[in-house]
Amino acid sequence: MRDQTGVLKVEMVVIDVDLDFVKMLPDLHPGRYVQLSVSDTGVGMDRATLEQIFEPFFTTKSVG
């Protein structure tokens, strides 16, 4: 979105996870959770960047 006008959307909602939902994700326990969603209208990222986005200290910026 650097060279274009775009929209960055951040949402947080409280969700109640029930036993039916836990059947799909067995590592999850029933209860209340906060769901964080982030979206934008940008063009996306290449596969190499996408594969690294959750690595600590990952950046696409050059040194300095």
PDBQT receptor file of N, H, CA, C and O in Angstrom, charges set to zero:
ATOM      1  N   MET A   1       0.833  -1.187   0.000  1.00  0.00    +0.000 N 
ATOM      2  CA  MET A   1       0.000   0.000   0.000  1.00  0.00    +0.000 C 
ATOM      3  C   MET A   1       0.881   1.256   0.000  1.00  0.00    +0.000 C 
ATOM      4  O   MET A   1       0.377   2.378   0.061  1.00  0.00    +0.000 OA
ATOM      5  N   ARG A   2       2.183   1.054  -0.068  1.00  0.00    +0.000 N 
ATOM      6  H   ARG A   2       2.592   0.143  -0.117  1.00  0.00    +0.000 HD
ATOM      7  CA  ARG A   2       3.119   2.163   0.028  1.00  0.00    +0.000 C 
ATOM      8  C   ARG A   2       2.865   3.249  -1.003  1.00  0.00    +0.000 C 
ATOM      9  O   ARG A   2       2.850   4.429  -0.651  1.00  0.00    +0.000 OA
ATOM     10  N   ASP A   3       2.665   2.889  -2.260  1.00  0.00    +0.000 N 
ATOM     11  H   ASP A   3       2.678   1.931  -2.546  1.00  0.00    +0.000 HD
ATOM     12  CA  ASP A   3       2.514   3.876  -3.324  1.00  0.00    +0.000 C 
ATOM     13  C   ASP A   3       1.053   4.137  -3.699  1.00  0.00    +0.000 C 
ATOM     14  O   ASP A   3       0.777   4.834  -4.675  1.00  0.00    +0.000 OA
ATOM     15  N   GLN A   4       0.135   3.587  -2.936  1.00  0.00    +0.000 N 
ATOM     16  H   GLN A   4       0.359   3.021  -2.143  1.00  0.00    +0.000 HD
ATOM     17  CA  GLN A   4      -1.280   3.715  -3.265  1.00  0.00    +0.000 C 
ATOM     18  C   GLN A   4      -2.077   4.088  -2.020  1.00  0.00    +0.000 C 
ATOM     19  O   GLN A   4      -1.619   3.898  -0.894  1.00  0.00    +0.000 OA
ATOM     20  N   THR A   5      -3.257   4.612  -2.238  1.00  0.00    +0.000 N 
ATOM     21  H   THR A   5      -3.629   4.765  -3.154  1.00  0.00    +0.000 HD
ATOM     22  CA  THR A   5      -4.169   4.806  -1.132  1.00  0.00    +0.000 C 
ATOM     23  C   THR A   5      -4.826   3.469  -0.850  1.00  0.00    +0.000 C 
ATOM     24  O   THR A   5      -5.312   2.806  -1.766  1.00  0.00    +0.000 OA
ATOM     25  N   GLY A   6      -4.842   3.075   0.402  1.00  0.00    +0.000 N 
ATOM     26  H   GLY A   6      -4.447   3.613   1.146  1.00  0.00    +0.000 HD
ATOM     27  CA  GLY A   6      -5.428   1.789   0.750  1.00  0.00    +0.000 C 
ATOM     28  C   GLY A   6      -6.061   1.837   2.118  1.00  0.00    +0.000 C 
ATOM     29  O   GLY A   6      -6.070   2.872   2.783  1.00  0.00    +0.000 OA
ATOM     30  N   VAL A   7      -6.587   0.709   2.526  1.00  0.00    +0.000 N 
ATOM     31  H   VAL A   7      -6.580  -0.132   1.985  1.00  0.00    +0.000 HD
ATOM     32  CA  VAL A   7      -7.248   0.599   3.815  1.00  0.00    +0.000 C 
ATOM     33  C   VAL A   7      -6.587  -0.524   4.608  1.00  0.00    +0.000 C 
ATOM     34  O   VAL A   7      -6.459  -1.649   4.126  1.00  0.00    +0.000 OA
ATOM     35  N   LEU A   8      -6.174  -0.206   5.820  1.00  0.00    +0.000 N 
ATOM     36  H   LEU A   8      -6.278   0.708   6.212  1.00  0.00    +0.000 HD
ATOM     37  CA  LEU A   8      -5.658  -1.195   6.758  1.00  0.00    +0.000 C 
ATOM     38  C   LEU A   8      -6.708  -1.340   7.845  1.00  0.00    +0.000 C 
ATOM     39  O   LEU A   8      -7.067  -0.361   8.500  1.00  0.00    +0.000 OA
ATOM     40  N   LYS A   9      -7.200  -2.553   8.041  1.00  0.00    +0.000 N 
ATOM     41  H   LYS A   9      -6.908  -3.348   7.510  1.00  0.00    +0.000 HD
ATOM     42  CA  LYS A   9      -8.292  -2.793   8.982  1.00  0.00    +0.000 C 
ATOM     43  C   LYS A   9      -7.812  -3.741  10.077  1.00  0.00    +0.000 C 
ATOM     44  O   LYS A   9      -7.301  -4.822   9.788  1.00  0.00    +0.000 OA
ATOM     45  N   VAL A  10      -7.979  -3.332  11.335  1.00  0.00    +0.000 N 
ATOM     46  H   VAL A  10      -8.395  -2.453  11.570  1.00  0.00    +0.000 HD
ATOM     47  CA  VAL A  10      -7.630  -4.156  12.494  1.00  0.00    +0.000 C 
ATOM     48  C   VAL A  10      -8.894  -4.301  13.332  1.00  0.00    +0.000 C 
ATOM     49  O   VAL A  10      -9.520  -3.310  13.706  1.00  0.00    +0.000 OA
ATOM     50  N   GLU A  11      -9.260  -5.542  13.624  1.00  0.00    +0.000 N 
ATOM     51  H   GLU A  11      -8.751  -6.348  13.321  1.00  0.00    +0.000 HD
ATOM     52  CA  GLU A  11     -10.472  -5.812  14.404  1.00  0.00    +0.000 C 
ATOM     53  C   GLU A  11     -10.162  -6.754  15.560  1.00  0.00    +0.000 C 
ATOM     54  O   GLU A  11      -9.353  -7.672  15.422  1.00  0.00    +0.000 OA
ATOM     55  N   MET A  12     -10.802  -6.526  16.690  1.00  0.00    +0.000 N 
ATOM     56  H   MET A  12     -11.459  -5.781  16.802  1.00  0.00    +0.000 HD
ATOM     57  CA  MET A  12     -10.742  -7.447  17.815  1.00  0.00    +0.000 C 
ATOM     58  C   MET A  12     -12.161  -7.701  18.284  1.00  0.00    +0.000 C 
ATOM     59  O   MET A  12     -12.930  -6.767  18.513  1.00  0.00    +0.000 OA
ATOM     60  N   VAL A  13     -12.499  -8.974  18.424  1.00  0.00    +0.000 N 
ATOM     61  H   VAL A  13     -11.874  -9.732  18.238  1.00  0.00    +0.000 HD
ATOM     62  CA  VAL A  13     -13.818  -9.342  18.944  1.00  0.00    +0.000 C 
ATOM     63  C   VAL A  13     -13.641 -10.454  19.967  1.00  0.00    +0.000 C 
ATOM     64  O   VAL A  13     -12.702 -11.246  19.880  1.00  0.00    +0.000 OA
ATOM     65  N   VAL A  14     -14.541 -10.507  20.928  1.00  0.00    +0.000 N 
ATOM     66  H   VAL A  14     -15.303  -9.864  20.998  1.00  0.00    +0.000 HD
ATOM     67  CA  VAL A  14     -14.557 -11.596  21.904  1.00  0.00    +0.000 C 
ATOM     68  C   VAL A  14     -15.386 -12.724  21.325  1.00  0.00    +0.000 C 
ATOM     69  O   VAL A  14     -16.505 -12.508  20.858  1.00  0.00    +0.000 OA
ATOM     70  N   ILE A  15     -14.830 -13.936  21.357  1.00  0.00    +0.000 N 
ATOM     71  H   ILE A  15     -13.921 -14.110  21.736  1.00  0.00    +0.000 HD
ATOM     72  CA  ILE A  15     -15.571 -15.101  20.872  1.00  0.00    +0.000 C 
ATOM     73  C   ILE A  15     -15.665 -16.144  21.977  1.00  0.00    +0.000 C 
ATOM     74  O   ILE A  15     -14.768 -16.263  22.811  1.00  0.00    +0.000 OA
ATOM     75  N   ASP A  16     -16.742 -16.883  21.973  1.00  0.00    +0.000 N 
ATOM     76  H   ASP A  16     -17.471 -16.786  21.295  1.00  0.00    +0.000 HD
ATOM     77  CA  ASP A  16     -16.926 -18.001  22.894  1.00  0.00    +0.000 C 
ATOM     78  C   ASP A  16     -16.706 -19.289  22.119  1.00  0.00    +0.000 C 
ATOM     79  O   ASP A  16     -17.454 -19.609  21.195  1.00  0.00    +0.000 OA
ATOM     80  N   VAL A  17     -15.678 -20.018  22.505  1.00  0.00    +0.000 N 
ATOM     81  H   VAL A  17     -15.071 -19.758  23.256  1.00  0.00    +0.000 HD
ATOM     82  CA  VAL A  17     -15.355 -21.285  21.859  1.00  0.00    +0.000 C 
ATOM     83  C   VAL A  17     -16.110 -22.391  22.596  1.00  0.00    +0.000 C 
ATOM     84  O   VAL A  17     -15.956 -22.573  23.803  1.00  0.00    +0.000 OA
ATOM     85  N   ASP A  18     -16.928 -23.124  21.842  1.00  0.00    +0.000 N 
ATOM     86  H   ASP A  18     -17.053 -22.977  20.861  1.00  0.00    +0.000 HD
ATOM     87  CA  ASP A  18     -17.708 -24.197  22.451  1.00  0.00    +0.000 C 
ATOM     88  C   ASP A  18     -17.137 -25.558  22.067  1.00  0.00    +0.000 C 
ATOM     89  O   ASP A  18     -16.145 -25.641  21.342  1.00  0.00    +0.000 OA
ATOM     90  N   LEU A  19     -17.769 -26.623  22.557  1.00  0.00    +0.000 N 
ATOM     91  H   LEU A  19     -18.575 -26.556  23.145  1.00  0.00    +0.000 HD
ATOM     92  CA  LEU A  19     -17.267 -27.979  22.309  1.00  0.00    +0.000 C 
ATOM     93  C   LEU A  19     -17.285 -28.343  20.832  1.00  0.00    +0.000 C 
ATOM     94  O   LEU A  19     -16.404 -29.073  20.378  1.00  0.00    +0.000 OA
ATOM     95  N   ASP A  20     -18.260 -27.858  20.066  1.00  0.00    +0.000 N 
ATOM     96  H   ASP A  20     -18.975 -27.265  20.435  1.00  0.00    +0.000 HD
ATOM     97  CA  ASP A  20     -18.311 -28.146  18.637  1.00  0.00    +0.000 C 
ATOM     98  C   ASP A  20     -17.115 -27.533  17.916  1.00  0.00    +0.000 C 
ATOM     99  O   ASP A  20     -16.534 -28.163  17.032  1.00  0.00    +0.000 OA
ATOM    100  N   PHE A  21     -16.748 -26.315  18.287  1.00  0.00    +0.000 N 
ATOM    101  H   PHE A  21     -17.220 -25.804  19.005  1.00  0.00    +0.000 HD
ATOM    102  CA  PHE A  21     -15.594 -25.649  17.672  1.00  0.00    +0.000 C 
ATOM    103  C   PHE A  21     -14.304 -26.371  18.034  1.00  0.00    +0.000 C 
ATOM    104  O   PHE A  21     -13.417 -26.514  17.192  1.00  0.00    +0.000 OA
ATOM    105  N   VAL A  22     -14.190 -26.828  19.280  1.00  0.00    +0.000 N 
ATOM    106  H   VAL A  22     -14.911 -26.713  19.964  1.00  0.00    +0.000 HD
ATOM    107  CA  VAL A  22     -12.999 -27.531  19.751  1.00  0.00    +0.000 C 
ATOM    108  C   VAL A  22     -12.780 -28.833  18.982  1.00  0.00    +0.000 C 
ATOM    109  O   VAL A  22     -11.643 -29.286  18.851  1.00  0.00    +0.000 OA
ATOM    110  N   LYS A  23     -13.844 -29.433  18.478  1.00  0.00    +0.000 N 
ATOM    111  H   LYS A  23     -14.768 -29.065  18.585  1.00  0.00    +0.000 HD
ATOM    112  CA  LYS A  23     -13.699 -30.657  17.696  1.00  0.00    +0.000 C 
ATOM    113  C   LYS A  23     -12.854 -30.422  16.442  1.00  0.00    +0.000 C 
ATOM    114  O   LYS A  23     -12.162 -31.328  15.978  1.00  0.00    +0.000 OA
ATOM    115  N   MET A  24     -12.912 -29.193  15.891  1.00  0.00    +0.000 N 
ATOM    116  H   MET A  24     -13.474 -28.457  16.268  1.00  0.00    +0.000 HD
ATOM    117  CA  MET A  24     -12.116 -28.859  14.701  1.00  0.00    +0.000 C 
ATOM    118  C   MET A  24     -10.672 -28.517  15.063  1.00  0.00    +0.000 C 
ATOM    119  O   MET A  24      -9.767 -28.714  14.251  1.00  0.00    +0.000 OA
ATOM    120  N   LEU A  25     -10.450 -28.007  16.272  1.00  0.00    +0.000 N 
ATOM    121  H   LEU A  25     -11.185 -27.847  16.931  1.00  0.00    +0.000 HD
ATOM    122  CA  LEU A  25      -9.116 -27.606  16.735  1.00  0.00    +0.000 C 
ATOM    123  C   LEU A  25      -8.865 -28.205  18.115  1.00  0.00    +0.000 C 
ATOM    124  O   LEU A  25      -9.068 -27.534  19.126  1.00  0.00    +0.000 OA
ATOM    125  N   PRO A  26      -8.425 -29.461  18.165  1.00  0.00    +0.000 N 
ATOM    126  CA  PRO A  26      -8.335 -30.170  19.445  1.00  0.00    +0.000 C 
ATOM    127  C   PRO A  26      -7.350 -29.570  20.453  1.00  0.00    +0.000 C 
ATOM    128  O   PRO A  26      -7.454 -29.875  21.641  1.00  0.00    +0.000 OA
ATOM    129  N   ASP A  27      -6.406 -28.736  20.033  1.00  0.00    +0.000 N 
ATOM    130  H   ASP A  27      -6.322 -28.488  19.068  1.00  0.00    +0.000 HD
ATOM    131  CA  ASP A  27      -5.483 -28.112  20.980  1.00  0.00    +0.000 C 
ATOM    132  C   ASP A  27      -6.110 -26.926  21.706  1.00  0.00    +0.000 C 
ATOM    133  O   ASP A  27      -5.528 -26.391  22.649  1.00  0.00    +0.000 OA
ATOM    134  N   LEU A  28      -7.282 -26.524  21.271  1.00  0.00    +0.000 N 
ATOM    135  H   LEU A  28      -7.755 -26.959  20.505  1.00  0.00    +0.000 HD
ATOM    136  CA  LEU A  28      -7.989 -25.392  21.860  1.00  0.00    +0.000 C 
ATOM    137  C   LEU A  28      -8.928 -25.895  22.948  1.00  0.00    +0.000 C 
ATOM    138  O   LEU A  28      -9.481 -26.990  22.847  1.00  0.00    +0.000 OA
ATOM    139  N   HIS A  29      -9.101 -25.096  23.979  1.00  0.00    +0.000 N 
ATOM    140  H   HIS A  29      -8.652 -24.206  24.061  1.00  0.00    +0.000 HD
ATOM    141  CA  HIS A  29     -10.004 -25.443  25.069  1.00  0.00    +0.000 C 
ATOM    142  C   HIS A  29     -11.226 -24.532  25.016  1.00  0.00    +0.000 C 
ATOM    143  O   HIS A  29     -11.105 -23.371  24.624  1.00  0.00    +0.000 OA
ATOM    144  N   PRO A  30     -12.389 -25.027  25.397  1.00  0.00    +0.000 N 
ATOM    145  CA  PRO A  30     -13.579 -24.179  25.423  1.00  0.00    +0.000 C 
ATOM    146  C   PRO A  30     -13.366 -22.978  26.337  1.00  0.00    +0.000 C 
ATOM    147  O   PRO A  30     -12.658 -23.064  27.341  1.00  0.00    +0.000 OA
ATOM    148  N   GLY A  31     -13.985 -21.860  25.978  1.00  0.00    +0.000 N 
ATOM    149  H   GLY A  31     -14.560 -21.790  25.163  1.00  0.00    +0.000 HD
ATOM    150  CA  GLY A  31     -13.885 -20.660  26.803  1.00  0.00    +0.000 C 
ATOM    151  C   GLY A  31     -13.968 -19.405  25.959  1.00  0.00    +0.000 C 
ATOM    152  O   GLY A  31     -14.268 -19.459  24.767  1.00  0.00    +0.000 OA
ATOM    153  N   ARG A  32     -13.696 -18.266  26.597  1.00  0.00    +0.000 N 
ATOM    154  H   ARG A  32     -13.452 -18.222  27.566  1.00  0.00    +0.000 HD
ATOM    155  CA  ARG A  32     -13.740 -16.970  25.911  1.00  0.00    +0.000 C 
ATOM    156  C   ARG A  32     -12.340 -16.627  25.419  1.00  0.00    +0.000 C 
ATOM    157  O   ARG A  32     -11.351 -16.821  26.127  1.00  0.00    +0.000 OA
ATOM    158  N   TYR A  33     -12.274 -16.115  24.195  1.00  0.00    +0.000 N 
ATOM    159  H   TYR A  33     -13.077 -15.958  23.620  1.00  0.00    +0.000 HD
ATOM    160  CA  TYR A  33     -11.019 -15.725  23.567  1.00  0.00    +0.000 C 
ATOM    161  C   TYR A  33     -11.199 -14.382  22.885  1.00  0.00    +0.000 C 
ATOM    162  O   TYR A  33     -12.321 -13.952  22.620  1.00  0.00    +0.000 OA
ATOM    163  N   VAL A  34     -10.094 -13.729  22.605  1.00  0.00    +0.000 N 
ATOM    164  H   VAL A  34      -9.182 -14.078  22.821  1.00  0.00    +0.000 HD
ATOM    165  CA  VAL A  34     -10.105 -12.530  21.785  1.00  0.00    +0.000 C 
ATOM    166  C   VAL A  34      -9.579 -12.931  20.412  1.00  0.00    +0.000 C 
ATOM    167  O   VAL A  34      -8.498 -13.507  20.294  1.00  0.00    +0.000 OA
ATOM    168  N   GLN A  35     -10.348 -12.623  19.383  1.00  0.00    +0.000 N 
ATOM    169  H   GLN A  35     -11.226 -12.155  19.479  1.00  0.00    +0.000 HD
ATOM    170  CA  GLN A  35      -9.944 -12.909  18.007  1.00  0.00    +0.000 C 
ATOM    171  C   GLN A  35      -9.422 -11.614  17.380  1.00  0.00    +0.000 C 
ATOM    172  O   GLN A  35     -10.126 -10.605  17.344  1.00  0.00    +0.000 OA
ATOM    173  N   LEU A  36      -8.195 -11.655  16.893  1.00  0.00    +0.000 N 
ATOM    174  H   LEU A  36      -7.623 -12.475  16.923  1.00  0.00    +0.000 HD
ATOM    175  CA  LEU A  36      -7.575 -10.506  16.244  1.00  0.00    +0.000 C 
ATOM    176  C   LEU A  36      -7.537 -10.768  14.748  1.00  0.00    +0.000 C 
ATOM    177  O   LEU A  36      -7.032 -11.802  14.312  1.00  0.00    +0.000 OA
ATOM    178  N   SER A  37      -8.064  -9.843  13.960  1.00  0.00    +0.000 N 
ATOM    179  H   SER A  37      -8.475  -9.003  14.314  1.00  0.00    +0.000 HD
ATOM    180  CA  SER A  37      -8.062  -9.958  12.505  1.00  0.00    +0.000 C 
ATOM    181  C   SER A  37      -7.421  -8.711  11.917  1.00  0.00    +0.000 C 
ATOM    182  O   SER A  37      -7.708  -7.592  12.343  1.00  0.00    +0.000 OA
ATOM    183  N   VAL A  38      -6.555  -8.914  10.938  1.00  0.00    +0.000 N 
ATOM    184  H   VAL A  38      -6.322  -9.823  10.592  1.00  0.00    +0.000 HD
ATOM    185  CA  VAL A  38      -5.896  -7.808  10.245  1.00  0.00    +0.000 C 
ATOM    186  C   VAL A  38      -6.053  -8.042   8.753  1.00  0.00    +0.000 C 
ATOM    187  O   VAL A  38      -5.800  -9.142   8.262  1.00  0.00    +0.000 OA
ATOM    188  N   SER A  39      -6.471  -7.011   8.032  1.00  0.00    +0.000 N 
ATOM    189  H   SER A  39      -6.677  -6.118   8.431  1.00  0.00    +0.000 HD
ATOM    190  CA  SER A  39      -6.596  -7.114   6.580  1.00  0.00    +0.000 C 
ATOM    191  C   SER A  39      -6.234  -5.779   5.952  1.00  0.00    +0.000 C 
ATOM    192  O   SER A  39      -6.257  -4.742   6.615  1.00  0.00    +0.000 OA
ATOM    193  N   ASP A  40      -5.902  -5.814   4.676  1.00  0.00    +0.000 N 
ATOM    194  H   ASP A  40      -5.884  -6.656   4.138  1.00  0.00    +0.000 HD
ATOM    195  CA  ASP A  40      -5.634  -4.570   3.961  1.00  0.00    +0.000 C 
ATOM    196  C   ASP A  40      -6.010  -4.739   2.501  1.00  0.00    +0.000 C 
ATOM    197  O   ASP A  40      -6.304  -5.843   2.043  1.00  0.00    +0.000 OA
ATOM    198  N   THR A  41      -5.997  -3.634   1.782  1.00  0.00    +0.000 N 
ATOM    199  H   THR A  41      -5.758  -2.737   2.154  1.00  0.00    +0.000 HD
ATOM    200  CA  THR A  41      -6.359  -3.658   0.361  1.00  0.00    +0.000 C 
ATOM    201  C   THR A  41      -5.116  -3.586  -0.520  1.00  0.00    +0.000 C 
ATOM    202  O   THR A  41      -5.201  -3.220  -1.693  1.00  0.00    +0.000 OA
ATOM    203  N   GLY A  42      -3.965  -3.935   0.047  1.00  0.00    +0.000 N 
ATOM    204  H   GLY A  42      -3.897  -4.232   1.000  1.00  0.00    +0.000 HD
ATOM    205  CA  GLY A  42      -2.717  -3.910  -0.715  1.00  0.00    +0.000 C 
ATOM    206  C   GLY A  42      -2.640  -5.047  -1.721  1.00  0.00    +0.000 C 
ATOM    207  O   GLY A  42      -3.549  -5.872  -1.817  1.00  0.00    +0.000 OA
ATOM    208  N   VAL A  43      -1.545  -5.078  -2.467  1.00  0.00    +0.000 N 
ATOM    209  H   VAL A  43      -0.807  -4.408  -2.388  1.00  0.00    +0.000 HD
ATOM    210  CA  VAL A  43      -1.382  -6.064  -3.536  1.00  0.00    +0.000 C 
ATOM    211  C   VAL A  43      -0.897  -7.418  -3.027  1.00  0.00    +0.000 C 
ATOM    212  O   VAL A  43      -0.864  -8.388  -3.785  1.00  0.00    +0.000 OA
ATOM    213  N   GLY A  44      -0.524  -7.491  -1.766  1.00  0.00    +0.000 N 
ATOM    214  H   GLY A  44      -0.551  -6.704  -1.150  1.00  0.00    +0.000 HD
ATOM    215  CA  GLY A  44      -0.058  -8.759  -1.212  1.00  0.00    +0.000 C 
ATOM    216  C   GLY A  44       1.449  -8.815  -1.128  1.00  0.00    +0.000 C 
ATOM    217  O   GLY A  44       2.124  -7.793  -1.256  1.00  0.00    +0.000 OA
ATOM    218  N   MET A  45       1.981 -10.007  -0.914  1.00  0.00    +0.000 N 
ATOM    219  H   MET A  45       1.433 -10.837  -0.810  1.00  0.00    +0.000 HD
ATOM    220  CA  MET A  45       3.427 -10.182  -0.795  1.00  0.00    +0.000 C 
ATOM    221  C   MET A  45       3.841 -11.427  -1.551  1.00  0.00    +0.000 C 
ATOM    222  O   MET A  45       3.028 -12.314  -1.813  1.00  0.00    +0.000 OA
ATOM    223  N   ASP A  46       5.114 -11.479  -1.898  1.00  0.00    +0.000 N 
ATOM    224  H   ASP A  46       5.774 -10.759  -1.685  1.00  0.00    +0.000 HD
ATOM    225  CA  ASP A  46       5.593 -12.652  -2.623  1.00  0.00    +0.000 C 
ATOM    226  C   ASP A  46       5.712 -13.848  -1.677  1.00  0.00    +0.000 C 
ATOM    227  O   ASP A  46       5.680 -13.686  -0.457  1.00  0.00    +0.000 OA
ATOM    228  N   ARG A  47       5.846 -15.029  -2.236  1.00  0.00    +0.000 N 
ATOM    229  H   ARG A  47       5.872 -15.161  -3.227  1.00  0.00    +0.000 HD
ATOM    230  CA  ARG A  47       5.862 -16.265  -1.450  1.00  0.00    +0.000 C 
ATOM    231  C   ARG A  47       7.011 -16.287  -0.440  1.00  0.00    +0.000 C 
ATOM    232  O   ARG A  47       6.822 -16.720   0.696  1.00  0.00    +0.000 OA
ATOM    233  N   ALA A  48       8.194 -15.827  -0.838  1.00  0.00    +0.000 N 
ATOM    234  H   ALA A  48       8.348 -15.474  -1.762  1.00  0.00    +0.000 HD
ATOM    235  CA  ALA A  48       9.354 -15.833   0.066  1.00  0.00    +0.000 C 
ATOM    236  C   ALA A  48       9.080 -14.989   1.316  1.00  0.00    +0.000 C 
ATOM    237  O   ALA A  48       9.431 -15.392   2.425  1.00  0.00    +0.000 OA
ATOM    238  N   THR A  49       8.463 -13.838   1.142  1.00  0.00    +0.000 N 
ATOM    239  H   THR A  49       8.178 -13.511   0.241  1.00  0.00    +0.000 HD
ATOM    240  CA  THR A  49       8.126 -12.976   2.272  1.00  0.00    +0.000 C 
ATOM    241  C   THR A  49       7.047 -13.630   3.118  1.00  0.00    +0.000 C 
ATOM    242  O   THR A  49       7.150 -13.647   4.344  1.00  0.00    +0.000 OA
ATOM    243  N   LEU A  50       6.029 -14.160   2.491  1.00  0.00    +0.000 N 
ATOM    244  H   LEU A  50       5.946 -14.146   1.495  1.00  0.00    +0.000 HD
ATOM    245  CA  LEU A  50       4.925 -14.808   3.202  1.00  0.00    +0.000 C 
ATOM    246  C   LEU A  50       5.420 -15.940   4.099  1.00  0.00    +0.000 C 
ATOM    247  O   LEU A  50       4.903 -16.126   5.200  1.00  0.00    +0.000 OA
ATOM    248  N   GLU A  51       6.414 -16.696   3.641  1.00  0.00    +0.000 N 
ATOM    249  H   GLU A  51       6.835 -16.545   2.746  1.00  0.00    +0.000 HD
ATOM    250  CA  GLU A  51       6.928 -17.830   4.413  1.00  0.00    +0.000 C 
ATOM    251  C   GLU A  51       7.706 -17.394   5.654  1.00  0.00    +0.000 C 
ATOM    252  O   GLU A  51       7.979 -18.217   6.528  1.00  0.00    +0.000 OA
ATOM    253  N   GLN A  52       8.064 -16.116   5.741  1.00  0.00    +0.000 N 
ATOM    254  H   GLN A  52       7.842 -15.447   5.031  1.00  0.00    +0.000 HD
ATOM    255  CA  GLN A  52       8.884 -15.647   6.862  1.00  0.00    +0.000 C 
ATOM    256  C   GLN A  52       8.164 -14.689   7.811  1.00  0.00    +0.000 C 
ATOM    257  O   GLN A  52       8.759 -14.261   8.800  1.00  0.00    +0.000 OA
ATOM    258  N   ILE A  53       6.921 -14.345   7.546  1.00  0.00    +0.000 N 
ATOM    259  H   ILE A  53       6.438 -14.693   6.743  1.00  0.00    +0.000 HD
ATOM    260  CA  ILE A  53       6.289 -13.252   8.289  1.00  0.00    +0.000 C 
ATOM    261  C   ILE A  53       6.172 -13.487   9.789  1.00  0.00    +0.000 C 
ATOM    262  O   ILE A  53       6.075 -12.518  10.542  1.00  0.00    +0.000 OA
ATOM    263  N   PHE A  54       6.177 -14.725  10.249  1.00  0.00    +0.000 N 
ATOM    264  H   PHE A  54       6.256 -15.512   9.638  1.00  0.00    +0.000 HD
ATOM    265  CA  PHE A  54       6.046 -14.973  11.683  1.00  0.00    +0.000 C 
ATOM    266  C   PHE A  54       7.382 -15.267  12.362  1.00  0.00    +0.000 C 
ATOM    267  O   PHE A  54       7.408 -15.645  13.533  1.00  0.00    +0.000 OA
ATOM    268  N   GLU A  55       8.480 -15.098  11.646  1.00  0.00    +0.000 N 
ATOM    269  H   GLU A  55       8.459 -14.791  10.695  1.00  0.00    +0.000 HD
ATOM    270  CA  GLU A  55       9.802 -15.278  12.240  1.00  0.00    +0.000 C 
ATOM    271  C   GLU A  55      10.156 -14.040  13.052  1.00  0.00    +0.000 C 
ATOM    272  O   GLU A  55       9.966 -12.915  12.591  1.00  0.00    +0.000 OA
ATOM    273  N   PRO A  56      10.672 -14.247  14.266  1.00  0.00    +0.000 N 
ATOM    274  CA  PRO A  56      11.064 -13.085  15.077  1.00  0.00    +0.000 C 
ATOM    275  C   PRO A  56      12.128 -12.250  14.349  1.00  0.00    +0.000 C 
ATOM    276  O   PRO A  56      13.050 -12.800  13.746  1.00  0.00    +0.000 OA
ATOM    277  N   PHE A  57      11.996 -10.961  14.409  1.00  0.00    +0.000 N 
ATOM    278  H   PHE A  57      11.247 -10.515  14.899  1.00  0.00    +0.000 HD
ATOM    279  CA  PHE A  57      12.954 -10.005  13.854  1.00  0.00    +0.000 C 
ATOM    280  C   PHE A  57      13.003  -9.983  12.338  1.00  0.00    +0.000 C 
ATOM    281  O   PHE A  57      13.894  -9.348  11.773  1.00  0.00    +0.000 OA
ATOM    282  N   PHE A  58      12.077 -10.656  11.651  1.00  0.00    +0.000 N 
ATOM    283  H   PHE A  58      11.353 -11.171  12.110  1.00  0.00    +0.000 HD
ATOM    284  CA  PHE A  58      12.067 -10.620  10.188  1.00  0.00    +0.000 C 
ATOM    285  C   PHE A  58      11.662  -9.222   9.723  1.00  0.00    +0.000 C 
ATOM    286  O   PHE A  58      10.749  -8.613  10.282  1.00  0.00    +0.000 OA
ATOM    287  N   THR A  59      12.342  -8.725   8.705  1.00  0.00    +0.000 N 
ATOM    288  H   THR A  59      13.083  -9.219   8.251  1.00  0.00    +0.000 HD
ATOM    289  CA  THR A  59      12.005  -7.447   8.115  1.00  0.00    +0.000 C 
ATOM    290  C   THR A  59      12.334  -7.459   6.624  1.00  0.00    +0.000 C 
ATOM    291  O   THR A  59      13.197  -8.215   6.176  1.00  0.00    +0.000 OA
ATOM    292  N   THR A  60      11.657  -6.637   5.880  1.00  0.00    +0.000 N 
ATOM    293  H   THR A  60      10.956  -6.023   6.243  1.00  0.00    +0.000 HD
ATOM    294  CA  THR A  60      11.976  -6.478   4.455  1.00  0.00    +0.000 C 
ATOM    295  C   THR A  60      12.789  -5.205   4.236  1.00  0.00    +0.000 C 
ATOM    296  O   THR A  60      13.142  -4.876   3.103  1.00  0.00    +0.000 OA
ATOM    297  N   LYS A  61      13.086  -4.492   5.324  1.00  0.00    +0.000 N 
ATOM    298  H   LYS A  61      12.800  -4.760   6.244  1.00  0.00    +0.000 HD
ATOM    299  CA  LYS A  61      13.842  -3.248   5.222  1.00  0.00    +0.000 C 
ATOM    300  C   LYS A  61      15.340  -3.553   5.147  1.00  0.00    +0.000 C 
ATOM    301  O   LYS A  61      15.820  -4.530   5.721  1.00  0.00    +0.000 OA
ATOM    302  N   SER A  62      16.058  -2.701   4.431  1.00  0.00    +0.000 N 
ATOM    303  H   SER A  62      15.667  -1.907   3.964  1.00  0.00    +0.000 HD
ATOM    304  CA  SER A  62      17.504  -2.878   4.313  1.00  0.00    +0.000 C 
ATOM    305  C   SER A  62      18.192  -2.421   5.604  1.00  0.00    +0.000 C 
ATOM    306  O   SER A  62      17.612  -1.680   6.398  1.00  0.00    +0.000 OA
ATOM    307  N   VAL A  63      19.424  -2.867   5.802  1.00  0.00    +0.000 N 
ATOM    308  H   VAL A  63      19.895  -3.469   5.158  1.00  0.00    +0.000 HD
ATOM    309  CA  VAL A  63      20.190  -2.522   6.996  1.00  0.00    +0.000 C 
ATOM    310  C   VAL A  63      20.434  -1.003   7.016  1.00  0.00    +0.000 C 
ATOM    311  O   VAL A  63      20.760  -0.397   5.995  1.00  0.00    +0.000 OA
ATOM    312  N   GLY A  64      20.269  -0.419   8.185  1.00  0.00    +0.000 N 
ATOM    313  H   GLY A  64      20.004  -0.911   9.014  1.00  0.00    +0.000 HD
ATOM    314  CA  GLY A  64      20.544   1.011   8.344  1.00  0.00    +0.000 C 
ATOM    315  C   GLY A  64      19.301   1.807   8.288  1.00  0.00    +0.000 C 
ATOM    316  O   GLY A  64      19.346   3.031   8.404  1.00  0.00    +0.000 OA
TER     317      GLY A  64
